[in-house]
PDB file of C-alpha atoms in Angstrom:
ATOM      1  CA  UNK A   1      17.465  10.833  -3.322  1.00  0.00           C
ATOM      2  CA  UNK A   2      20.977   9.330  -4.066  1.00  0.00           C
ATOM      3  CA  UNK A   3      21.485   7.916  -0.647  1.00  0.00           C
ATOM      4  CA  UNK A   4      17.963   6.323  -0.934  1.00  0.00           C
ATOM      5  CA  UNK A   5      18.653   4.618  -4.630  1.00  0.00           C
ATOM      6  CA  UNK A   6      21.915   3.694  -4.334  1.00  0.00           C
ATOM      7  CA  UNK A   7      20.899   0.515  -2.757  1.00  0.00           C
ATOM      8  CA  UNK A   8      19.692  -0.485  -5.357  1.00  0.00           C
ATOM      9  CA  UNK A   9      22.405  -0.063  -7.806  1.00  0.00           C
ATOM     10  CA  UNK A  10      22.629  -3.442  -9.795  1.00  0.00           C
ATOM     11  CA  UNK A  11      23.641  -4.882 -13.183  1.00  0.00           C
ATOM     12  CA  UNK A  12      21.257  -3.676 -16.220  1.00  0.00           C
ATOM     13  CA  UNK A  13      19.773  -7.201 -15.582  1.00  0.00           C
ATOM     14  CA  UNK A  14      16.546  -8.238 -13.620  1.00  0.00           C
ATOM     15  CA  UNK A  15      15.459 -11.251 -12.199  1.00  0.00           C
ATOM     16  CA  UNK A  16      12.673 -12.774  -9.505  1.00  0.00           C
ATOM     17  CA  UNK A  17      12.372 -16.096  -8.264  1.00  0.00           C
ATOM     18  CA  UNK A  18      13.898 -18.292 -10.549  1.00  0.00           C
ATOM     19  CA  UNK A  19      13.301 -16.354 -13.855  1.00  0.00           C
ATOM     20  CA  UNK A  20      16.367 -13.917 -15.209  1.00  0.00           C
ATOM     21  CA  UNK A  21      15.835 -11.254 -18.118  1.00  0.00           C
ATOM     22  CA  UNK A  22      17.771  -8.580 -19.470  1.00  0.00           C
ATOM     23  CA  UNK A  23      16.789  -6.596 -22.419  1.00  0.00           C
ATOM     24  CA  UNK A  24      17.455  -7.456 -26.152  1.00  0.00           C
ATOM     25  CA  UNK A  25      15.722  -6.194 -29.113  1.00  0.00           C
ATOM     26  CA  UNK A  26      16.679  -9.375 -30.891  1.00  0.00           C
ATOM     27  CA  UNK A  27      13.835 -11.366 -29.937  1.00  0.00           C
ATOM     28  CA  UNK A  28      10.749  -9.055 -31.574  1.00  0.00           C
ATOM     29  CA  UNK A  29       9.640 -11.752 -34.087  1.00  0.00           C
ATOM     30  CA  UNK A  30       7.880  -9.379 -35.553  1.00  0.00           C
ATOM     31  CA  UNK A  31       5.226  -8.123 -33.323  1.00  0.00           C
ATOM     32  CA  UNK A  32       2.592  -6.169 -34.637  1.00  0.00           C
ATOM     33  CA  UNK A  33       2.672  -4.405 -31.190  1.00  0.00           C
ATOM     34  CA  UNK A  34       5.961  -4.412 -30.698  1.00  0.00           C
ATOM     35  CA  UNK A  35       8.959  -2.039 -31.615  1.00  0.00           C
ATOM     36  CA  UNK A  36      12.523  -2.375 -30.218  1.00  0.00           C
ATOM     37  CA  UNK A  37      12.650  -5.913 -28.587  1.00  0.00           C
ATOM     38  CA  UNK A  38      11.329  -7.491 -25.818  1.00  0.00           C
ATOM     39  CA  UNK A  39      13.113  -9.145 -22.835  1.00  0.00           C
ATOM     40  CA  UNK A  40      14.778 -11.965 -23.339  1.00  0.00           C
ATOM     41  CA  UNK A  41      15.669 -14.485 -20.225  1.00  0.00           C
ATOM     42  CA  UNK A  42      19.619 -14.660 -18.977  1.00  0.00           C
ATOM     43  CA  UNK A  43      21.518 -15.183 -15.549  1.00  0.00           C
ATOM     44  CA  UNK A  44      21.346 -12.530 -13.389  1.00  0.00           C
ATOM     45  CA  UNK A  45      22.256 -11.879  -9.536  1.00  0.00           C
ATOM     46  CA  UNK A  46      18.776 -12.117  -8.177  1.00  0.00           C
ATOM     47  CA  UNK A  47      17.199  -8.809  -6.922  1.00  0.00           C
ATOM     48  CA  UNK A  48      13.916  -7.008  -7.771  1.00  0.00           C
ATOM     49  CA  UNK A  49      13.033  -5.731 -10.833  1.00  0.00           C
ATOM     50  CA  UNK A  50      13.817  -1.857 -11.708  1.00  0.00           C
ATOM     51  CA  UNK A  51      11.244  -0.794 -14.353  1.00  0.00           C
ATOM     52  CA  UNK A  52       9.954   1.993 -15.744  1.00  0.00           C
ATOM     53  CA  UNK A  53       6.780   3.362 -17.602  1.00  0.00           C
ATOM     54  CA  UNK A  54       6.872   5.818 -20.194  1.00  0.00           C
ATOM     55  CA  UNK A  55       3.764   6.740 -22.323  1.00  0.00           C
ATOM     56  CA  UNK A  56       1.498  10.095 -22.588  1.00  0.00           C
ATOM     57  CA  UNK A  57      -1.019  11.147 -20.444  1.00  0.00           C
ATOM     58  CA  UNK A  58      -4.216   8.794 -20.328  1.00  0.00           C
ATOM     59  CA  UNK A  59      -2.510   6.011 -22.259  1.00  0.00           C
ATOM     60  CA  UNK A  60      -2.530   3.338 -19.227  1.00  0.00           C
ATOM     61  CA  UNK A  61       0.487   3.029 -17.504  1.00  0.00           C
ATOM     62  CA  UNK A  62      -1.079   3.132 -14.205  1.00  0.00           C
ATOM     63  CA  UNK A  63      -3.145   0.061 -14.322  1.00  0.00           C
ATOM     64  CA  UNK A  64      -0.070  -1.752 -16.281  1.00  0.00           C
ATOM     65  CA  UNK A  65       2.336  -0.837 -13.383  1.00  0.00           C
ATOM     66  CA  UNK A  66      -0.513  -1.598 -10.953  1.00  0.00           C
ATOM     67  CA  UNK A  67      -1.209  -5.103 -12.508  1.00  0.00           C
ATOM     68  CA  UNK A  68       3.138  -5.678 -13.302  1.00  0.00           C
ATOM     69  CA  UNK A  69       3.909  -4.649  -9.617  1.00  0.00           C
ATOM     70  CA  UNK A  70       1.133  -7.340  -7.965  1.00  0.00           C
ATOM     71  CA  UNK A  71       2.379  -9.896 -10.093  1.00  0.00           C
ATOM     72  CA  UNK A  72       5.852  -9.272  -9.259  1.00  0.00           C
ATOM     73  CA  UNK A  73       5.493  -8.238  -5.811  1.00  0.00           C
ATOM     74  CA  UNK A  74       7.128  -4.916  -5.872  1.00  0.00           C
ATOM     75  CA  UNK A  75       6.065  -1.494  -5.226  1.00  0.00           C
ATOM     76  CA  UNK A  76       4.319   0.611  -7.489  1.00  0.00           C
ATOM     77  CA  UNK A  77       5.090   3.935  -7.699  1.00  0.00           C
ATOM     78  CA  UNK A  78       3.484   6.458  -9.430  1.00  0.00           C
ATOM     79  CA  UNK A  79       4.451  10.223  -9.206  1.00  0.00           C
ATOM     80  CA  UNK A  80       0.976  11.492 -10.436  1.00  0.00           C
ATOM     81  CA  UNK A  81      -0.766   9.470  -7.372  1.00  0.00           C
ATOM     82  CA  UNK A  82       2.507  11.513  -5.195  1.00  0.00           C
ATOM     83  CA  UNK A  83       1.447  14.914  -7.416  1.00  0.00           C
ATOM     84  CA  UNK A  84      -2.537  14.304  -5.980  1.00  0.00           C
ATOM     85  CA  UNK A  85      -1.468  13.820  -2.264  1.00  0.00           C
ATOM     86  CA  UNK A  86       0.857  16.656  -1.998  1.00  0.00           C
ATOM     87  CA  UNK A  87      -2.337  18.449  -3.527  1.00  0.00           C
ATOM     88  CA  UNK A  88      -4.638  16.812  -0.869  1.00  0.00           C
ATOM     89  CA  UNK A  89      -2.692  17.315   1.996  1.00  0.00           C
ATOM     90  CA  UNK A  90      -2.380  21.124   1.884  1.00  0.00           C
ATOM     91  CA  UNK A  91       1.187  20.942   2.556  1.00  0.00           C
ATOM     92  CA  UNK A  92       3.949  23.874   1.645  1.00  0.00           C
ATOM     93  CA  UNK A  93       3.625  22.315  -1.976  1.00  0.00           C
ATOM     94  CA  UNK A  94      -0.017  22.449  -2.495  1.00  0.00           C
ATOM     95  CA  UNK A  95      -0.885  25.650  -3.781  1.00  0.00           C
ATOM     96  CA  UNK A  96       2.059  25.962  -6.134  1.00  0.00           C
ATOM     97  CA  UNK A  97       1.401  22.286  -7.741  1.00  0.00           C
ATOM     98  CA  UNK A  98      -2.463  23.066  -7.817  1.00  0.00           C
ATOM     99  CA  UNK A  99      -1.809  26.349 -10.246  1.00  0.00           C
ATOM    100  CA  UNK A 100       0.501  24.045 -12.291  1.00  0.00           C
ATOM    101  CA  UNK A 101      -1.596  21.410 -12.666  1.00  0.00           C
ATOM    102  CA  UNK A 102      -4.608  23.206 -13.353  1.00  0.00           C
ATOM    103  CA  UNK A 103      -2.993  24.760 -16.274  1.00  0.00           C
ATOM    104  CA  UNK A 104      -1.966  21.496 -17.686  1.00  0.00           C
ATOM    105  CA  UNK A 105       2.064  21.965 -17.052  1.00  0.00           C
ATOM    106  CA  UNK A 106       4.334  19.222 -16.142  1.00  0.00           C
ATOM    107  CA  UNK A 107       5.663  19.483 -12.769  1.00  0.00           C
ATOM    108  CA  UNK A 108       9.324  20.889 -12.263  1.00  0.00           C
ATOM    109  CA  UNK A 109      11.863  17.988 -11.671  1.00  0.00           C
ATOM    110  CA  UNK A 110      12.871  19.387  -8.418  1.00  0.00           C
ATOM    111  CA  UNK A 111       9.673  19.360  -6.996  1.00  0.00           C
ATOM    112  CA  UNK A 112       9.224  15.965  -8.312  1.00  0.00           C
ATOM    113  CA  UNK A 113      12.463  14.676  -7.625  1.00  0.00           C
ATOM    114  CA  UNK A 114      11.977  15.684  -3.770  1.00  0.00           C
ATOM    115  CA  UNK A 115       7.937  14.193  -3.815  1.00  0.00           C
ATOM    116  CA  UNK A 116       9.654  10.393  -5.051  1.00  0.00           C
ATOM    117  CA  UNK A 117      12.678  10.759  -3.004  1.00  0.00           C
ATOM    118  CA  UNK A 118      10.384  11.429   0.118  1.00  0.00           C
ATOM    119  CA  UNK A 119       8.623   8.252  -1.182  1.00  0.00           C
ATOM    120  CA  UNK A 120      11.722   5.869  -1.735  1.00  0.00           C
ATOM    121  CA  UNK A 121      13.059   6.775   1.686  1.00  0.00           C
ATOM    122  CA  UNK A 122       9.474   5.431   3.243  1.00  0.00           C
ATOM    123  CA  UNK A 123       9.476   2.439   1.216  1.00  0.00           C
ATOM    124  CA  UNK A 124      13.466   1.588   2.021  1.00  0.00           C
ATOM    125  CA  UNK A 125      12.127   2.102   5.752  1.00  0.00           C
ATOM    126  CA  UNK A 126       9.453  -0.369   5.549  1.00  0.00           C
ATOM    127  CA  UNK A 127      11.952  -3.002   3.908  1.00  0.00           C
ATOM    128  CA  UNK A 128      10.567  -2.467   0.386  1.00  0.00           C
ATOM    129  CA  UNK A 129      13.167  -3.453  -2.865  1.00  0.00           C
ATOM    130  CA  UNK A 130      12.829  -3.078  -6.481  1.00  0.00           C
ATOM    131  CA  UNK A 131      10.352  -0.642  -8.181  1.00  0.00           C
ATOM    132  CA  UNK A 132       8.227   0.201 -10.966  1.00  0.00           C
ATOM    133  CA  UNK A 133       8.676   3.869 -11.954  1.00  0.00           C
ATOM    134  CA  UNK A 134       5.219   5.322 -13.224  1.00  0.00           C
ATOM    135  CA  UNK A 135       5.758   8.831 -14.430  1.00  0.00           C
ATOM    136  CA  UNK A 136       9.234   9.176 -14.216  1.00  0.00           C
ATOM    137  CA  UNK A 137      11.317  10.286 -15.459  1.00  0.00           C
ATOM    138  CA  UNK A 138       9.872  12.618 -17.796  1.00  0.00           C
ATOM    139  CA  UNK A 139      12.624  14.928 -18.886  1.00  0.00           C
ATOM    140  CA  UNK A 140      16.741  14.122 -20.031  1.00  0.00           C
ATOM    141  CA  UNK A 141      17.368  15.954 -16.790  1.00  0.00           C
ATOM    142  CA  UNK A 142      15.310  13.076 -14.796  1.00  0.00           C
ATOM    143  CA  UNK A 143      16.201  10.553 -17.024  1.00  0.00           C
ATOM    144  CA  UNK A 144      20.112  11.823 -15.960  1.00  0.00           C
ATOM    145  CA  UNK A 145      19.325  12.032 -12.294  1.00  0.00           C
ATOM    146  CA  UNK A 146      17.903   8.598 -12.385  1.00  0.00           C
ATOM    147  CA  UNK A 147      20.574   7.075 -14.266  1.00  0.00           C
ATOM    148  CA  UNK A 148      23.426   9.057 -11.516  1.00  0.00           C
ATOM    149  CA  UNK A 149      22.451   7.210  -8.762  1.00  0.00           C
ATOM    150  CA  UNK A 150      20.316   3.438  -9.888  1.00  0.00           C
ATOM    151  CA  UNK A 151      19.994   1.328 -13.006  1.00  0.00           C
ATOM    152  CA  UNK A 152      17.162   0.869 -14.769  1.00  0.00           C
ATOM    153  CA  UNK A 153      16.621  -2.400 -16.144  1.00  0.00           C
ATOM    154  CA  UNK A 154      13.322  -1.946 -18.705  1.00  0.00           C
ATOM    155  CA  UNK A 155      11.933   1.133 -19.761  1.00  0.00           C
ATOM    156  CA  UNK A 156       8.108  -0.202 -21.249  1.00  0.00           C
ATOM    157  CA  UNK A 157       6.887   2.891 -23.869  1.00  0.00           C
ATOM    158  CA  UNK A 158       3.254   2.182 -24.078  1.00  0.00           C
ATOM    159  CA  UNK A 159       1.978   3.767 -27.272  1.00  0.00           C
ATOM    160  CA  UNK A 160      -1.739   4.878 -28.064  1.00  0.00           C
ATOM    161  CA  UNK A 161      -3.144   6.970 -30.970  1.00  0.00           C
ATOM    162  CA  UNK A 162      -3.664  10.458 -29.700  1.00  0.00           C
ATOM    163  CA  UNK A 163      -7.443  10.599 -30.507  1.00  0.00           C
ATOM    164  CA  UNK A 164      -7.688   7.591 -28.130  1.00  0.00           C
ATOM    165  CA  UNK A 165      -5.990   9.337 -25.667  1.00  0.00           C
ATOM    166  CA  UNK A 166      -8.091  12.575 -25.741  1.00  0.00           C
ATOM    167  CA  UNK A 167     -11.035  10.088 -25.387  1.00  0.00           C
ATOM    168  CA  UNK A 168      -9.449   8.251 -22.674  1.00  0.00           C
ATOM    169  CA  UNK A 169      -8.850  11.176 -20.571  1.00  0.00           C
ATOM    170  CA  UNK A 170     -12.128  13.000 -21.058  1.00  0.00           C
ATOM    171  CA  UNK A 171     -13.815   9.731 -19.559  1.00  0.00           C
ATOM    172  CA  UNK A 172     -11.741   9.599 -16.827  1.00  0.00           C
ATOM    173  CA  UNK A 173     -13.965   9.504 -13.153  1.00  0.00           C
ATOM    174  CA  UNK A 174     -13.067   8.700 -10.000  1.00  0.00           C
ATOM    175  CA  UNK A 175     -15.241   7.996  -6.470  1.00  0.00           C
ATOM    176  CA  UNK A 176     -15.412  10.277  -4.315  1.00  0.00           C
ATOM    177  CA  UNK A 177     -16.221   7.672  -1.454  1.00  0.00           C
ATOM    178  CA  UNK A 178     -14.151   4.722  -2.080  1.00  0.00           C
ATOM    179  CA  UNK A 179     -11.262   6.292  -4.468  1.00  0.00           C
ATOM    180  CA  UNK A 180     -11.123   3.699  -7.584  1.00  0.00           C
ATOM    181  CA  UNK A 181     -10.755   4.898 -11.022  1.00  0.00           C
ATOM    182  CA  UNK A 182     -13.184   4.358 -13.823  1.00  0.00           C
ATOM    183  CA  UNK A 183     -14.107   5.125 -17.520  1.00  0.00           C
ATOM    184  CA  UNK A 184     -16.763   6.224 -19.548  1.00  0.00           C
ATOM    185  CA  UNK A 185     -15.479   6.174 -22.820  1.00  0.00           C
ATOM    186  CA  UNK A 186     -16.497   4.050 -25.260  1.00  0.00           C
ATOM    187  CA  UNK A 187     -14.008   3.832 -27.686  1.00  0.00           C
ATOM    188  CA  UNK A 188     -14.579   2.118 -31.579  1.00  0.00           C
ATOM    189  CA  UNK A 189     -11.476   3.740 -33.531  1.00  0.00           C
ATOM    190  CA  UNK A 190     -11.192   2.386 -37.077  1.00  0.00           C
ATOM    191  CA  UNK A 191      -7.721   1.112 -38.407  1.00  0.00           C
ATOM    192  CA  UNK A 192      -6.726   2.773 -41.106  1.00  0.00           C
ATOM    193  CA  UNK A 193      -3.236   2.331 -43.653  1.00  0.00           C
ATOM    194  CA  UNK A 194      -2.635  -1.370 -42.046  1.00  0.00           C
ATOM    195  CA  UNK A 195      -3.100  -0.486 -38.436  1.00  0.00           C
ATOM    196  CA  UNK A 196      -5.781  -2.607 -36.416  1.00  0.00           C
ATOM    197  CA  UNK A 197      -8.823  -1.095 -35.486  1.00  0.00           C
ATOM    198  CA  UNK A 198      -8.739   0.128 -31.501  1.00  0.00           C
ATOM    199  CA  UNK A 199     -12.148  -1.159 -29.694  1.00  0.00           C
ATOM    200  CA  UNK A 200     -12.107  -0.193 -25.879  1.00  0.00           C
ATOM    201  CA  UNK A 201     -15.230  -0.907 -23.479  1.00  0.00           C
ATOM    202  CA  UNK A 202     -15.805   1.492 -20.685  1.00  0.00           C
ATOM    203  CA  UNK A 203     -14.893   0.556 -17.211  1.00  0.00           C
ATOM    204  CA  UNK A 204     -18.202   1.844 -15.422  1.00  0.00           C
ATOM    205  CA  UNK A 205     -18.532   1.540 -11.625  1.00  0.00           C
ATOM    206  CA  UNK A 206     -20.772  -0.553  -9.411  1.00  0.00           C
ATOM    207  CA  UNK A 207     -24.224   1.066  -8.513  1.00  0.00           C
ATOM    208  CA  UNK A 208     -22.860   2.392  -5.284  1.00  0.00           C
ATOM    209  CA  UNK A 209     -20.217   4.419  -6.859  1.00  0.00           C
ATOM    210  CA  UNK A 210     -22.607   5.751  -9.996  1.00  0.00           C
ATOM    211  CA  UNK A 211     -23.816   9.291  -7.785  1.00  0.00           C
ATOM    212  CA  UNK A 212     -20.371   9.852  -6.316  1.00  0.00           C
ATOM    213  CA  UNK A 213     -18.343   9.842  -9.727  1.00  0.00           C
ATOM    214  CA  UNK A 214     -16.026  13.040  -9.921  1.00  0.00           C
ATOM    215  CA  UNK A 215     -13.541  14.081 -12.941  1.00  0.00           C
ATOM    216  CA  UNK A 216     -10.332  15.428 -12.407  1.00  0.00           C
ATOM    217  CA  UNK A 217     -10.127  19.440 -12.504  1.00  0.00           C
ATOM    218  CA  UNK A 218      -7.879  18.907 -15.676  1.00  0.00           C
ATOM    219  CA  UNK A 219      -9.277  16.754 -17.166  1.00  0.00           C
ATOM    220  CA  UNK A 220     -10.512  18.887 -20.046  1.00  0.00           C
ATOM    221  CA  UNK A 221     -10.495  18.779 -23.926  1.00  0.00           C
ATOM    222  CA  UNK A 222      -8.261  22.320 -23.962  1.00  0.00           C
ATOM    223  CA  UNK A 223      -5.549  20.704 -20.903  1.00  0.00           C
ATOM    224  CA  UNK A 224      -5.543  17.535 -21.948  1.00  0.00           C
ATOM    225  CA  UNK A 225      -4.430  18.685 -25.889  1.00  0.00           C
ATOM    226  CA  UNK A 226      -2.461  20.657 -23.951  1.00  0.00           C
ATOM    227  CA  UNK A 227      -0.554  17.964 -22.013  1.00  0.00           C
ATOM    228  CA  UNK A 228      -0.152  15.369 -24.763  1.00  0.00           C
ATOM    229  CA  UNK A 229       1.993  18.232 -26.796  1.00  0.00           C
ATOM    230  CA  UNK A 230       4.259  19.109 -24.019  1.00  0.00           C
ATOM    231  CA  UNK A 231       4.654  15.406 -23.666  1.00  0.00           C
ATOM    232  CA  UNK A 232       5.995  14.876 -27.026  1.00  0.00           C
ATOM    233  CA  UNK A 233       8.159  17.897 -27.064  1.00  0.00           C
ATOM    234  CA  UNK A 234       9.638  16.186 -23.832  1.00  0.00           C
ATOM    235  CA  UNK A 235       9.333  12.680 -24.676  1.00  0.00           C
ATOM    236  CA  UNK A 236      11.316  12.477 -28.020  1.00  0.00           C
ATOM    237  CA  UNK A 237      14.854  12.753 -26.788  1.00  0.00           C
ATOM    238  CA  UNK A 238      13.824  10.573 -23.975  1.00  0.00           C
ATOM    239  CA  UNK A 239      12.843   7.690 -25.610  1.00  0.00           C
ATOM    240  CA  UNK A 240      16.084   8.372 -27.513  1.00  0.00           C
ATOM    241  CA  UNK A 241      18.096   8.362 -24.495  1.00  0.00           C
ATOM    242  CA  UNK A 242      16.521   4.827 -23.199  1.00  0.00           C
ATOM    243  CA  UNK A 243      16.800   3.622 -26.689  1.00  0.00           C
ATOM    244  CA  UNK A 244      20.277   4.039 -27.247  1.00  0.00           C
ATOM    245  CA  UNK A 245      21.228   2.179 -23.925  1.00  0.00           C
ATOM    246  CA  UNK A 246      19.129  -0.740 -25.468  1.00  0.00           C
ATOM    247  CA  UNK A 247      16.599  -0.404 -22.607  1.00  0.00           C
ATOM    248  CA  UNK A 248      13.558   0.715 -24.529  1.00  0.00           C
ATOM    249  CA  UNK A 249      10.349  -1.265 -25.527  1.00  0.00           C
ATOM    250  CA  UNK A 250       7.893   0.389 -27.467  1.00  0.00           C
ATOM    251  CA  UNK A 251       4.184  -1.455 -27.016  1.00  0.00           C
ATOM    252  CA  UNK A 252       1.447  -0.281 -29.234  1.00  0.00           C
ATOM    253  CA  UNK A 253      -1.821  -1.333 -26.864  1.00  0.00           C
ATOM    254  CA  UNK A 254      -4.053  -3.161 -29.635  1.00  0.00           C
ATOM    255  CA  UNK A 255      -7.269  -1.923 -27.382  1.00  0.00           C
ATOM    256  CA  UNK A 256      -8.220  -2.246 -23.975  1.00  0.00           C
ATOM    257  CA  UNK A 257      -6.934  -4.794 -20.774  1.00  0.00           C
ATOM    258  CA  UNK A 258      -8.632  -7.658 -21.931  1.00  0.00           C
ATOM    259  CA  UNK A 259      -6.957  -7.322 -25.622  1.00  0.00           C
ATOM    260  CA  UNK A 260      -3.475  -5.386 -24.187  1.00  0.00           C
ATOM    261  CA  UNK A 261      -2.608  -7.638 -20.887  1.00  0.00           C
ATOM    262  CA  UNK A 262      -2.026 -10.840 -22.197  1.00  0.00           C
ATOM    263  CA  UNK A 263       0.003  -9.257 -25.525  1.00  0.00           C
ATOM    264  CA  UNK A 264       2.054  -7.108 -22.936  1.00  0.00           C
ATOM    265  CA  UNK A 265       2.679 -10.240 -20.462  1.00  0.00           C
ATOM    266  CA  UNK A 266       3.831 -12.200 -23.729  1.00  0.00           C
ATOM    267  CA  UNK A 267       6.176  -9.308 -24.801  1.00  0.00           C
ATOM    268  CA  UNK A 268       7.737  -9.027 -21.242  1.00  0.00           C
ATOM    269  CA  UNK A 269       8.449 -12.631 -21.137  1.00  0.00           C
ATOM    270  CA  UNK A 270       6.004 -13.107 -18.160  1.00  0.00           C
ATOM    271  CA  UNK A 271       3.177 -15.045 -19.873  1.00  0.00           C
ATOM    272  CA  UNK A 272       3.710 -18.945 -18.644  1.00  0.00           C
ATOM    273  CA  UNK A 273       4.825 -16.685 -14.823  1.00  0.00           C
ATOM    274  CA  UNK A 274       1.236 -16.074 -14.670  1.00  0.00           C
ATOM    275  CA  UNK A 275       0.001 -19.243 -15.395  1.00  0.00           C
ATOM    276  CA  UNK A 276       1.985 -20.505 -12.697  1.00  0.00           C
ATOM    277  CA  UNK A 277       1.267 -17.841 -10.024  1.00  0.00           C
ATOM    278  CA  UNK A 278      -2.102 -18.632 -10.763  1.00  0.00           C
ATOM    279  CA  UNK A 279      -1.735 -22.247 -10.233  1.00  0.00           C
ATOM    280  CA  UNK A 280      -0.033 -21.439  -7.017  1.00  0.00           C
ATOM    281  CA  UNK A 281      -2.681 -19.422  -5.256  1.00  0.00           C
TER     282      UNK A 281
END
């Protein structure tokens, strides 16, 4: 994995095309969504951005990543979508990481350091540069890994009340045929104590997809409670970690993509980049 990364070893800056950002929490402004800065623009040397995605299980960093790494034009990488391959492809891996995940346990870091590792060595063969990390790391011993052999430039903590989250989950289906994600949740949470109320619509699938909707084999109430409080166990001296390096930004999603993309765009500094992108095509 070292060999693979080390390519990539930068400043703490990030840039792409002719915009520059580093991290400072000195441009908040007060953000109802927003806890330890944003990103703030500065010179840079001019490579590919080095993100990553913390949050708990369910809370969206997926389709963030997704949607950050199309806009930015670098590879997504997501080390639950690497988990559910290695699963797939009945490989020497399969049957160990199938009793893990069924029991709702997060995935030893050496078995998920070799799974990205395998991945970053495909992507540096096919010319790839710059990531989005989605997933990892999870633990100080990832976090330490990471941080031996690459810099990270933003870590994005995407934050979601944990009764959302259960919600979230449980709705969670996916086609069998073509392989997108949806959800059936409908979710109307009432702010209470100053905090906004949380209204997400479901996602539901096209007609074709409606008789070939599956859920995932942990996706229950029991594993899902089960994951979010190993999560924060593990996610505590994490956050700690990225926050004392001045590389953390906490996001409280105010509801679903339509409510959450444009907030998270604005908080990133990537709002008017958009605009223009979209001008462009």
């Amino acid at each position: 994995m070292a060999r693979v990364l080390r390519v990539a070893r930068s400043s703490s800056l990030f840039g792409f095309g002719s915009r520059f950002y580093s991290t400072s929490a000195e441009v908040s402004q007060a953000s109802p969504f927003l806890h330890g800065g944003g990103a703030s623009r500065v010179l840079a040397k001019d490579r590919n951005v080095q993100w990553v995605f913390l949050g708990c299980p369910g809370v969206g960093k997926g389709t963030y990543a997704s949607r950050l790494s199309t806009l930015l034009g670098v590879p997504h990488i997501a080390t639950g979508d690497l988990v559910r391959e290695e699963l797939a492809s009945s490989g020497p891996l399969s049957r160990q990481l199938s009793e893990i995940v069924n029991q709702g346990k997060l995935v030893p870091d050496e078995i998920i350091v070799n799974l990205l590792s395998k991945r970053l060595e495909a992507g540096e063969a096919k010319g790839e540069s710059g990531f989005i990390l989605d997933g990892f790391p999870r633990t100080m011993r990832q976090a330490e890994i990471l941080g031996d052999v690459t810099d990270i430039d933003l870590v994005v903590n995407l934050k979601l009340p944990e009764e959302v989250l259960v919600d979230k989950c449980l709705g969670r289906r996916t086609c069998n045929q073509c392989g997108k994600g949806f959800n059936v949740a409908h979710i109307n949470l009432e702010g209470e104590n100053g905090k906004p109320t949380i209204s997400m619509d479901p996602l539901l699938p096209p007609p074709q997809c409606m008789s070939k909707l599956i859920t995932r084999a942990d996706d229950t109430e029991e594993v899902v409670k089960a994951r979010l409080r190993i999560y924060n166990e593990t996610s505590q001296p994490l956050e700690e970690y990225y926050r004392s390096k001045g590389k953390l930004m906490e996001f409280d999603l105010p509801g679903g993509i339509p409510e959450s993309w444009p907030r998270l765009l604005e908080a990133l500094r990537l709002d008017d980049y958009e605009e223009k992108q979209s001008a462009a095509a």
